[in-house]
Amino acid sequence: QVQLVESGGGSVEAGGSLRLSCTVSGYPADYYCLGWFHHPPGKERDGVAGAYVHGNTTYYMPSVKGRFTISLDNAKNTMYLQMDSLKPEDTGTYYCAAKPSAYDSNRCRYLIPTTFTYWGQGAQVTVSS
């Protein structure tokens, strides 16, 4: 059974930093895609960053590039999202999700929510102005 468990999040002022963690268990492959998704209140869920597990390739949407950083600890099956220079518009629930890669890292750059199979429970991030 595949499980994604998130931790981290919280409340900060604009310009502050937070770190999210996503620990994966039971995934039936060594190479797969992981993604971080942002769900602002009253809006659609959008992908913000992705990674190719074991390939150590990362992708970022323009809205977070230069501010958010993904890192992978393959020994712990954990992906981190370091969020710096946070803005009020970064407020929302952040989800991590996993999907097959078919050994093609380029598949991990497409952060379309409906293509991801497994999801974490979400972590709340609130950025005040």
PDB file of C-alpha atoms in Angstrom:
ATOM      1  CA  GLN A   1       0.000   0.000   0.000  1.00  0.00           C
ATOM      2  CA  VAL A   2       1.451   3.331  -1.082  1.00  0.00           C
ATOM      3  CA  GLN A   3       1.406   6.073   1.515  1.00  0.00           C
ATOM      4  CA  LEU A   4       2.603   9.663   1.383  1.00  0.00           C
ATOM      5  CA  VAL A   5       2.876  11.386   4.746  1.00  0.00           C
ATOM      6  CA  GLU A   6       3.494  15.111   4.918  1.00  0.00           C
ATOM      7  CA  SER A   7       4.785  17.186   7.764  1.00  0.00           C
ATOM      8  CA  GLY A   8       5.813  20.764   8.314  1.00  0.00           C
ATOM      9  CA  GLY A   9       3.934  23.868   7.356  1.00  0.00           C
ATOM     10  CA  GLY A  10       2.643  26.521   9.718  1.00  0.00           C
ATOM     11  CA  SER A  11       2.228  30.274   9.825  1.00  0.00           C
ATOM     12  CA  VAL A  12       4.843  32.879   8.974  1.00  0.00           C
ATOM     13  CA  GLU A  13       5.058  36.510   7.991  1.00  0.00           C
ATOM     14  CA  ALA A  14       5.790  37.520   4.426  1.00  0.00           C
ATOM     15  CA  GLY A  15       9.461  37.054   3.624  1.00  0.00           C
ATOM     16  CA  GLY A  16       9.778  34.143   6.017  1.00  0.00           C
ATOM     17  CA  SER A  17      10.604  30.490   5.372  1.00  0.00           C
ATOM     18  CA  LEU A  18       9.049  27.109   5.966  1.00  0.00           C
ATOM     19  CA  ARG A  19       9.973  23.540   5.099  1.00  0.00           C
ATOM     20  CA  LEU A  20       7.638  20.725   4.165  1.00  0.00           C
ATOM     21  CA  SER A  21       8.472  17.025   4.189  1.00  0.00           C
ATOM     22  CA  CYS A  22       6.888  14.169   2.300  1.00  0.00           C
ATOM     23  CA  THR A  23       7.809  10.597   3.229  1.00  0.00           C
ATOM     24  CA  VAL A  24       6.839   7.856   0.783  1.00  0.00           C
ATOM     25  CA  SER A  25       6.329   4.220   1.670  1.00  0.00           C
ATOM     26  CA  GLY A  26       5.246   1.202  -0.353  1.00  0.00           C
ATOM     27  CA  TYR A  27       5.832   2.663  -3.838  1.00  0.00           C
ATOM     28  CA  PRO A  28       6.366  -0.299  -6.191  1.00  0.00           C
ATOM     29  CA  ALA A  29       9.269   1.207  -8.164  1.00  0.00           C
ATOM     30  CA  ASP A  30      12.595   2.943  -7.545  1.00  0.00           C
ATOM     31  CA  TYR A  31      12.171   5.591 -10.255  1.00  0.00           C
ATOM     32  CA  TYR A  32       8.997   7.674 -10.150  1.00  0.00           C
ATOM     33  CA  CYS A  33       7.785  11.258 -10.107  1.00  0.00           C
ATOM     34  CA  LEU A  34       6.941  13.279  -7.040  1.00  0.00           C
ATOM     35  CA  GLY A  35       5.235  16.633  -7.077  1.00  0.00           C
ATOM     36  CA  TRP A  36       4.238  19.438  -4.756  1.00  0.00           C
ATOM     37  CA  PHE A  37       0.866  21.052  -5.332  1.00  0.00           C
ATOM     38  CA  HIS A  38      -0.562  24.273  -3.946  1.00  0.00           C
ATOM     39  CA  HIS A  39      -4.275  24.608  -3.256  1.00  0.00           C
ATOM     40  CA  PRO A  40      -5.148  28.211  -2.361  1.00  0.00           C
ATOM     41  CA  PRO A  41      -8.488  28.864  -0.645  1.00  0.00           C
ATOM     42  CA  GLY A  42     -11.299  28.974  -3.204  1.00  0.00           C
ATOM     43  CA  LYS A  43      -9.023  28.236  -6.164  1.00  0.00           C
ATOM     44  CA  GLU A  44      -7.789  25.302  -8.202  1.00  0.00           C
ATOM     45  CA  ARG A  45      -4.989  23.018  -7.090  1.00  0.00           C
ATOM     46  CA  ASP A  46      -1.841  23.727  -9.126  1.00  0.00           C
ATOM     47  CA  GLY A  47       1.523  22.050  -9.355  1.00  0.00           C
ATOM     48  CA  VAL A  48       4.451  24.133  -8.163  1.00  0.00           C
ATOM     49  CA  ALA A  49       7.459  21.788  -8.173  1.00  0.00           C
ATOM     50  CA  GLY A  50       8.380  18.264  -9.151  1.00  0.00           C
ATOM     51  CA  ALA A  51      11.186  15.760  -8.834  1.00  0.00           C
ATOM     52  CA  TYR A  52      12.382  12.547 -10.476  1.00  0.00           C
ATOM     53  CA  VAL A  53      13.172  10.212  -7.599  1.00  0.00           C
ATOM     54  CA  HIS A  54      16.636   8.620  -7.762  1.00  0.00           C
ATOM     55  CA  GLY A  55      17.283  10.611 -10.924  1.00  0.00           C
ATOM     56  CA  ASN A  56      17.553  13.717  -8.722  1.00  0.00           C
ATOM     57  CA  THR A  57      16.094  15.996 -11.377  1.00  0.00           C
ATOM     58  CA  THR A  58      13.868  18.816 -10.208  1.00  0.00           C
ATOM     59  CA  TYR A  59      11.392  21.144 -11.903  1.00  0.00           C
ATOM     60  CA  TYR A  60       9.785  24.397 -10.779  1.00  0.00           C
ATOM     61  CA  MET A  61       6.912  26.527 -11.959  1.00  0.00           C
ATOM     62  CA  PRO A  62       7.743  30.185 -12.624  1.00  0.00           C
ATOM     63  CA  SER A  63       5.752  31.342  -9.599  1.00  0.00           C
ATOM     64  CA  VAL A  64       8.144  29.614  -7.186  1.00  0.00           C
ATOM     65  CA  LYS A  65      11.394  29.313  -9.120  1.00  0.00           C
ATOM     66  CA  GLY A  66      14.218  30.890  -7.143  1.00  0.00           C
ATOM     67  CA  ARG A  67      12.194  30.812  -3.916  1.00  0.00           C
ATOM     68  CA  PHE A  68      11.313  27.129  -3.428  1.00  0.00           C
ATOM     69  CA  THR A  69      13.809  24.262  -3.486  1.00  0.00           C
ATOM     70  CA  ILE A  70      13.182  20.541  -3.613  1.00  0.00           C
ATOM     71  CA  SER A  71      15.672  18.143  -2.064  1.00  0.00           C
ATOM     72  CA  LEU A  72      15.537  14.365  -1.937  1.00  0.00           C
ATOM     73  CA  ASP A  73      16.836  12.003   0.732  1.00  0.00           C
ATOM     74  CA  ASN A  74      16.588   8.699  -1.089  1.00  0.00           C
ATOM     75  CA  ALA A  75      17.772   6.741   1.951  1.00  0.00           C
ATOM     76  CA  LYS A  76      14.779   8.053   3.902  1.00  0.00           C
ATOM     77  CA  ASN A  77      12.373   8.034   0.928  1.00  0.00           C
ATOM     78  CA  THR A  78      11.673  11.644   1.779  1.00  0.00           C
ATOM     79  CA  MET A  79      11.245  14.753  -0.344  1.00  0.00           C
ATOM     80  CA  TYR A  80      11.573  18.200   1.158  1.00  0.00           C
ATOM     81  CA  LEU A  81      10.263  21.540  -0.058  1.00  0.00           C
ATOM     82  CA  GLN A  82      12.207  24.486   1.310  1.00  0.00           C
ATOM     83  CA  MET A  83      10.073  27.593   0.867  1.00  0.00           C
ATOM     84  CA  ASP A  84      11.867  30.922   1.182  1.00  0.00           C
ATOM     85  CA  SER A  85      10.786  34.520   0.576  1.00  0.00           C
ATOM     86  CA  LEU A  86       7.206  33.490   1.183  1.00  0.00           C
ATOM     87  CA  LYS A  87       4.400  35.709  -0.048  1.00  0.00           C
ATOM     88  CA  PRO A  88       0.763  35.985   1.116  1.00  0.00           C
ATOM     89  CA  GLU A  89      -0.325  34.382  -2.171  1.00  0.00           C
ATOM     90  CA  ASP A  90       1.616  31.253  -1.181  1.00  0.00           C
ATOM     91  CA  THR A  91      -1.033  30.640   1.478  1.00  0.00           C
ATOM     92  CA  GLY A  92      -2.966  27.406   1.109  1.00  0.00           C
ATOM     93  CA  THR A  93      -2.784  23.672   1.521  1.00  0.00           C
ATOM     94  CA  TYR A  94       0.263  21.956   0.067  1.00  0.00           C
ATOM     95  CA  TYR A  95       0.037  18.375  -1.096  1.00  0.00           C
ATOM     96  CA  CYS A  96       2.703  15.968  -2.252  1.00  0.00           C
ATOM     97  CA  ALA A  97       1.798  13.354  -4.821  1.00  0.00           C
ATOM     98  CA  ALA A  98       3.395  10.497  -6.765  1.00  0.00           C
ATOM     99  CA  LYS A  99       2.986   9.033 -10.254  1.00  0.00           C
ATOM    100  CA  PRO A 100       4.833   6.580 -12.477  1.00  0.00           C
ATOM    101  CA  SER A 101       7.737   7.892 -14.532  1.00  0.00           C
ATOM    102  CA  ALA A 102       8.205   5.093 -17.084  1.00  0.00           C
ATOM    103  CA  TYR A 103      11.942   5.809 -16.585  1.00  0.00           C
ATOM    104  CA  ASP A 104      11.479   9.162 -18.327  1.00  0.00           C
ATOM    105  CA  SER A 105      12.413  12.120 -16.161  1.00  0.00           C
ATOM    106  CA  ASN A 106      10.606  14.504 -18.516  1.00  0.00           C
ATOM    107  CA  ARG A 107       7.283  13.093 -17.340  1.00  0.00           C
ATOM    108  CA  CYS A 108       7.997  14.631 -13.947  1.00  0.00           C
ATOM    109  CA  ARG A 109       7.941  18.184 -15.314  1.00  0.00           C
ATOM    110  CA  TYR A 110       4.247  17.918 -16.112  1.00  0.00           C
ATOM    111  CA  LEU A 111       2.551  18.801 -12.836  1.00  0.00           C
ATOM    112  CA  ILE A 112      -1.029  18.047 -13.826  1.00  0.00           C
ATOM    113  CA  PRO A 113      -2.959  16.942 -10.723  1.00  0.00           C
ATOM    114  CA  THR A 114      -5.129  14.399 -12.529  1.00  0.00           C
ATOM    115  CA  THR A 115      -2.051  12.483 -13.712  1.00  0.00           C
ATOM    116  CA  PHE A 116      -0.829  11.823 -10.169  1.00  0.00           C
ATOM    117  CA  THR A 117      -1.986   8.594  -8.583  1.00  0.00           C
ATOM    118  CA  TYR A 118      -1.129   8.846  -4.898  1.00  0.00           C
ATOM    119  CA  TRP A 119      -1.581  11.837  -2.596  1.00  0.00           C
ATOM    120  CA  GLY A 120      -0.580  12.949   0.872  1.00  0.00           C
ATOM    121  CA  GLN A 121      -2.993  14.393   3.390  1.00  0.00           C
ATOM    122  CA  GLY A 122      -1.905  18.005   2.903  1.00  0.00           C
ATOM    123  CA  ALA A 123      -0.093  20.563   5.024  1.00  0.00           C
ATOM    124  CA  GLN A 124      -1.377  24.047   5.757  1.00  0.00           C
ATOM    125  CA  VAL A 125       0.792  27.079   5.036  1.00  0.00           C
ATOM    126  CA  THR A 126      -0.336  30.550   6.025  1.00  0.00           C
ATOM    127  CA  VAL A 127       1.659  33.640   5.083  1.00  0.00           C
ATOM    128  CA  SER A 128       0.552  36.922   6.597  1.00  0.00           C
ATOM    129  CA  SER A 129       1.355  40.326   5.143  1.00  0.00           C
TER     130      SER A 129
END
